[in-house]
């Protein structure tokens, strides 16, 4: 739907900004990619975009923007870890239910 289109448009924006040498614009597009990918539960791509945004901000040399990029990366990593933990808990719950079912409980 619209979220996937948003992700695609942010990738397009990043490419355009990179092709014209606008590193600030490229960093903004990467920030948006990270946000949209996290909403889509596409954590590997979200983390990759957040990391690249941080690296780009570091290269640009704006310490404040770099700090914000670090915060976004940390938030993305925490969200991904929480999602993984939720999935693991759900898997364990299902296993427990299956064992109980097999034992006639």
PDB file of C-alpha atoms in Angstrom:
ATOM      1  CA  UNK A   1       0.000   0.000   0.000  1.00  0.00           C
ATOM      2  CA  UNK A   2       0.941   3.554   0.690  1.00  0.00           C
ATOM      3  CA  UNK A   3       3.734   2.689   3.127  1.00  0.00           C
ATOM      4  CA  UNK A   4       5.544   0.583   0.539  1.00  0.00           C
ATOM      5  CA  UNK A   5       5.139   3.396  -1.971  1.00  0.00           C
ATOM      6  CA  UNK A   6       6.546   5.780   0.613  1.00  0.00           C
ATOM      7  CA  UNK A   7       9.570   3.539   1.044  1.00  0.00           C
ATOM      8  CA  UNK A   8      10.115   3.411  -2.714  1.00  0.00           C
ATOM      9  CA  UNK A   9       9.810   7.179  -3.064  1.00  0.00           C
ATOM     10  CA  UNK A  10      12.316   7.750  -0.247  1.00  0.00           C
ATOM     11  CA  UNK A  11      14.794   5.469  -2.048  1.00  0.00           C
ATOM     12  CA  UNK A  12      14.224   7.430  -5.245  1.00  0.00           C
ATOM     13  CA  UNK A  13      14.778  10.706  -3.359  1.00  0.00           C
ATOM     14  CA  UNK A  14      18.005   9.383  -1.867  1.00  0.00           C
ATOM     15  CA  UNK A  15      19.297   8.451  -5.328  1.00  0.00           C
ATOM     16  CA  UNK A  16      18.428  11.861  -6.759  1.00  0.00           C
ATOM     17  CA  UNK A  17      20.057  13.711  -3.868  1.00  0.00           C
ATOM     18  CA  UNK A  18      23.165  11.510  -4.189  1.00  0.00           C
ATOM     19  CA  UNK A  19      23.349  12.079  -7.957  1.00  0.00           C
ATOM     20  CA  UNK A  20      23.382  15.869  -7.506  1.00  0.00           C
ATOM     21  CA  UNK A  21      25.768  15.753  -4.551  1.00  0.00           C
ATOM     22  CA  UNK A  22      23.254  16.982  -1.950  1.00  0.00           C
ATOM     23  CA  UNK A  23      24.458  15.065   1.089  1.00  0.00           C
ATOM     24  CA  UNK A  24      22.053  16.794   3.494  1.00  0.00           C
ATOM     25  CA  UNK A  25      19.117  15.808   1.284  1.00  0.00           C
ATOM     26  CA  UNK A  26      20.464  12.278   0.981  1.00  0.00           C
ATOM     27  CA  UNK A  27      20.718  12.015   4.769  1.00  0.00           C
ATOM     28  CA  UNK A  28      17.118  13.250   5.135  1.00  0.00           C
ATOM     29  CA  UNK A  29      15.928  10.659   2.619  1.00  0.00           C
ATOM     30  CA  UNK A  30      17.809   7.929   4.505  1.00  0.00           C
ATOM     31  CA  UNK A  31      16.198   9.068   7.756  1.00  0.00           C
ATOM     32  CA  UNK A  32      12.782   8.746   6.140  1.00  0.00           C
ATOM     33  CA  UNK A  33      13.681   5.325   4.726  1.00  0.00           C
ATOM     34  CA  UNK A  34      14.643   4.127   8.180  1.00  0.00           C
ATOM     35  CA  UNK A  35      11.346   5.328   9.642  1.00  0.00           C
ATOM     36  CA  UNK A  36       9.158   3.828   6.921  1.00  0.00           C
ATOM     37  CA  UNK A  37      11.031   0.513   6.913  1.00  0.00           C
ATOM     38  CA  UNK A  38      10.643   0.239  10.696  1.00  0.00           C
ATOM     39  CA  UNK A  39       6.890   0.802  10.389  1.00  0.00           C
ATOM     40  CA  UNK A  40       6.847  -1.976   7.768  1.00  0.00           C
ATOM     41  CA  UNK A  41       8.782  -4.250  10.184  1.00  0.00           C
ATOM     42  CA  UNK A  42      11.599  -4.391   7.622  1.00  0.00           C
ATOM     43  CA  UNK A  43      14.246  -4.034  10.286  1.00  0.00           C
ATOM     44  CA  UNK A  44      17.341  -5.057   8.284  1.00  0.00           C
ATOM     45  CA  UNK A  45      16.680  -2.292   5.729  1.00  0.00           C
ATOM     46  CA  UNK A  46      15.621   0.147   8.429  1.00  0.00           C
ATOM     47  CA  UNK A  47      18.834  -0.424  10.361  1.00  0.00           C
ATOM     48  CA  UNK A  48      20.940  -0.180   7.193  1.00  0.00           C
ATOM     49  CA  UNK A  49      19.339   3.169   6.274  1.00  0.00           C
ATOM     50  CA  UNK A  50      19.752   4.520   9.811  1.00  0.00           C
ATOM     51  CA  UNK A  51      23.415   3.468   9.865  1.00  0.00           C
ATOM     52  CA  UNK A  52      24.096   5.057   6.489  1.00  0.00           C
ATOM     53  CA  UNK A  53      22.335   8.237   7.627  1.00  0.00           C
ATOM     54  CA  UNK A  54      24.571   8.376  10.711  1.00  0.00           C
ATOM     55  CA  UNK A  55      27.694   7.783   8.609  1.00  0.00           C
ATOM     56  CA  UNK A  56      26.687  10.489   6.161  1.00  0.00           C
ATOM     57  CA  UNK A  57      25.972  12.969   8.949  1.00  0.00           C
ATOM     58  CA  UNK A  58      29.381  12.162  10.427  1.00  0.00           C
ATOM     59  CA  UNK A  59      31.019  12.832   7.034  1.00  0.00           C
ATOM     60  CA  UNK A  60      29.091  16.107   6.641  1.00  0.00           C
ATOM     61  CA  UNK A  61      30.412  17.180  10.027  1.00  0.00           C
ATOM     62  CA  UNK A  62      27.254  18.508  11.624  1.00  0.00           C
ATOM     63  CA  UNK A  63      27.549  17.104  15.141  1.00  0.00           C
ATOM     64  CA  UNK A  64      23.942  17.905  16.070  1.00  0.00           C
ATOM     65  CA  UNK A  65      22.569  16.082  13.006  1.00  0.00           C
ATOM     66  CA  UNK A  66      24.948  13.205  13.694  1.00  0.00           C
ATOM     67  CA  UNK A  67      23.608  12.981  17.249  1.00  0.00           C
ATOM     68  CA  UNK A  68      20.014  12.869  15.985  1.00  0.00           C
ATOM     69  CA  UNK A  69      21.022  10.151  13.513  1.00  0.00           C
ATOM     70  CA  UNK A  70      22.549   8.177  16.414  1.00  0.00           C
ATOM     71  CA  UNK A  71      19.292   8.502  18.339  1.00  0.00           C
ATOM     72  CA  UNK A  72      17.328   7.246  15.351  1.00  0.00           C
ATOM     73  CA  UNK A  73      19.678   4.284  14.921  1.00  0.00           C
ATOM     74  CA  UNK A  74      19.378   3.413  18.599  1.00  0.00           C
ATOM     75  CA  UNK A  75      15.587   3.634  18.422  1.00  0.00           C
ATOM     76  CA  UNK A  76      15.532   1.430  15.317  1.00  0.00           C
ATOM     77  CA  UNK A  77      17.788  -1.164  16.958  1.00  0.00           C
ATOM     78  CA  UNK A  78      15.647  -1.195  20.118  1.00  0.00           C
ATOM     79  CA  UNK A  79      12.433  -1.559  18.115  1.00  0.00           C
ATOM     80  CA  UNK A  80      13.925  -4.417  16.101  1.00  0.00           C
ATOM     81  CA  UNK A  81      15.092  -6.182  19.274  1.00  0.00           C
ATOM     82  CA  UNK A  82      11.677  -5.745  20.888  1.00  0.00           C
ATOM     83  CA  UNK A  83       9.999  -7.160  17.775  1.00  0.00           C
ATOM     84  CA  UNK A  84      12.319 -10.185  17.832  1.00  0.00           C
ATOM     85  CA  UNK A  85      11.622 -10.712  21.525  1.00  0.00           C
ATOM     86  CA  UNK A  86       7.860 -10.571  20.924  1.00  0.00           C
ATOM     87  CA  UNK A  87       8.178 -13.146  18.150  1.00  0.00           C
ATOM     88  CA  UNK A  88      10.247 -15.438  20.384  1.00  0.00           C
ATOM     89  CA  UNK A  89       7.692 -15.187  23.201  1.00  0.00           C
ATOM     90  CA  UNK A  90       4.881 -16.009  20.765  1.00  0.00           C
ATOM     91  CA  UNK A  91       6.837 -19.004  19.449  1.00  0.00           C
ATOM     92  CA  UNK A  92       7.389 -20.320  22.988  1.00  0.00           C
ATOM     93  CA  UNK A  93       3.724 -19.839  23.837  1.00  0.00           C
ATOM     94  CA  UNK A  94       2.688 -21.859  20.784  1.00  0.00           C
ATOM     95  CA  UNK A  95       5.164 -24.613  21.649  1.00  0.00           C
ATOM     96  CA  UNK A  96       3.789 -24.772  25.184  1.00  0.00           C
ATOM     97  CA  UNK A  97       0.216 -24.944  23.873  1.00  0.00           C
ATOM     98  CA  UNK A  98       1.164 -27.724  21.441  1.00  0.00           C
ATOM     99  CA  UNK A  99       2.813 -29.754  24.225  1.00  0.00           C
ATOM    100  CA  UNK A 100      -0.233 -29.324  26.433  1.00  0.00           C
ATOM    101  CA  UNK A 101      -2.476 -30.376  23.570  1.00  0.00           C
ATOM    102  CA  UNK A 102      -0.367 -33.477  22.909  1.00  0.00           C
ATOM    103  CA  UNK A 103      -0.466 -34.412  26.589  1.00  0.00           C
ATOM    104  CA  UNK A 104      -4.243 -34.075  26.643  1.00  0.00           C
ATOM    105  CA  UNK A 105      -4.282 -31.097  28.975  1.00  0.00           C
TER     106      UNK A 105
END
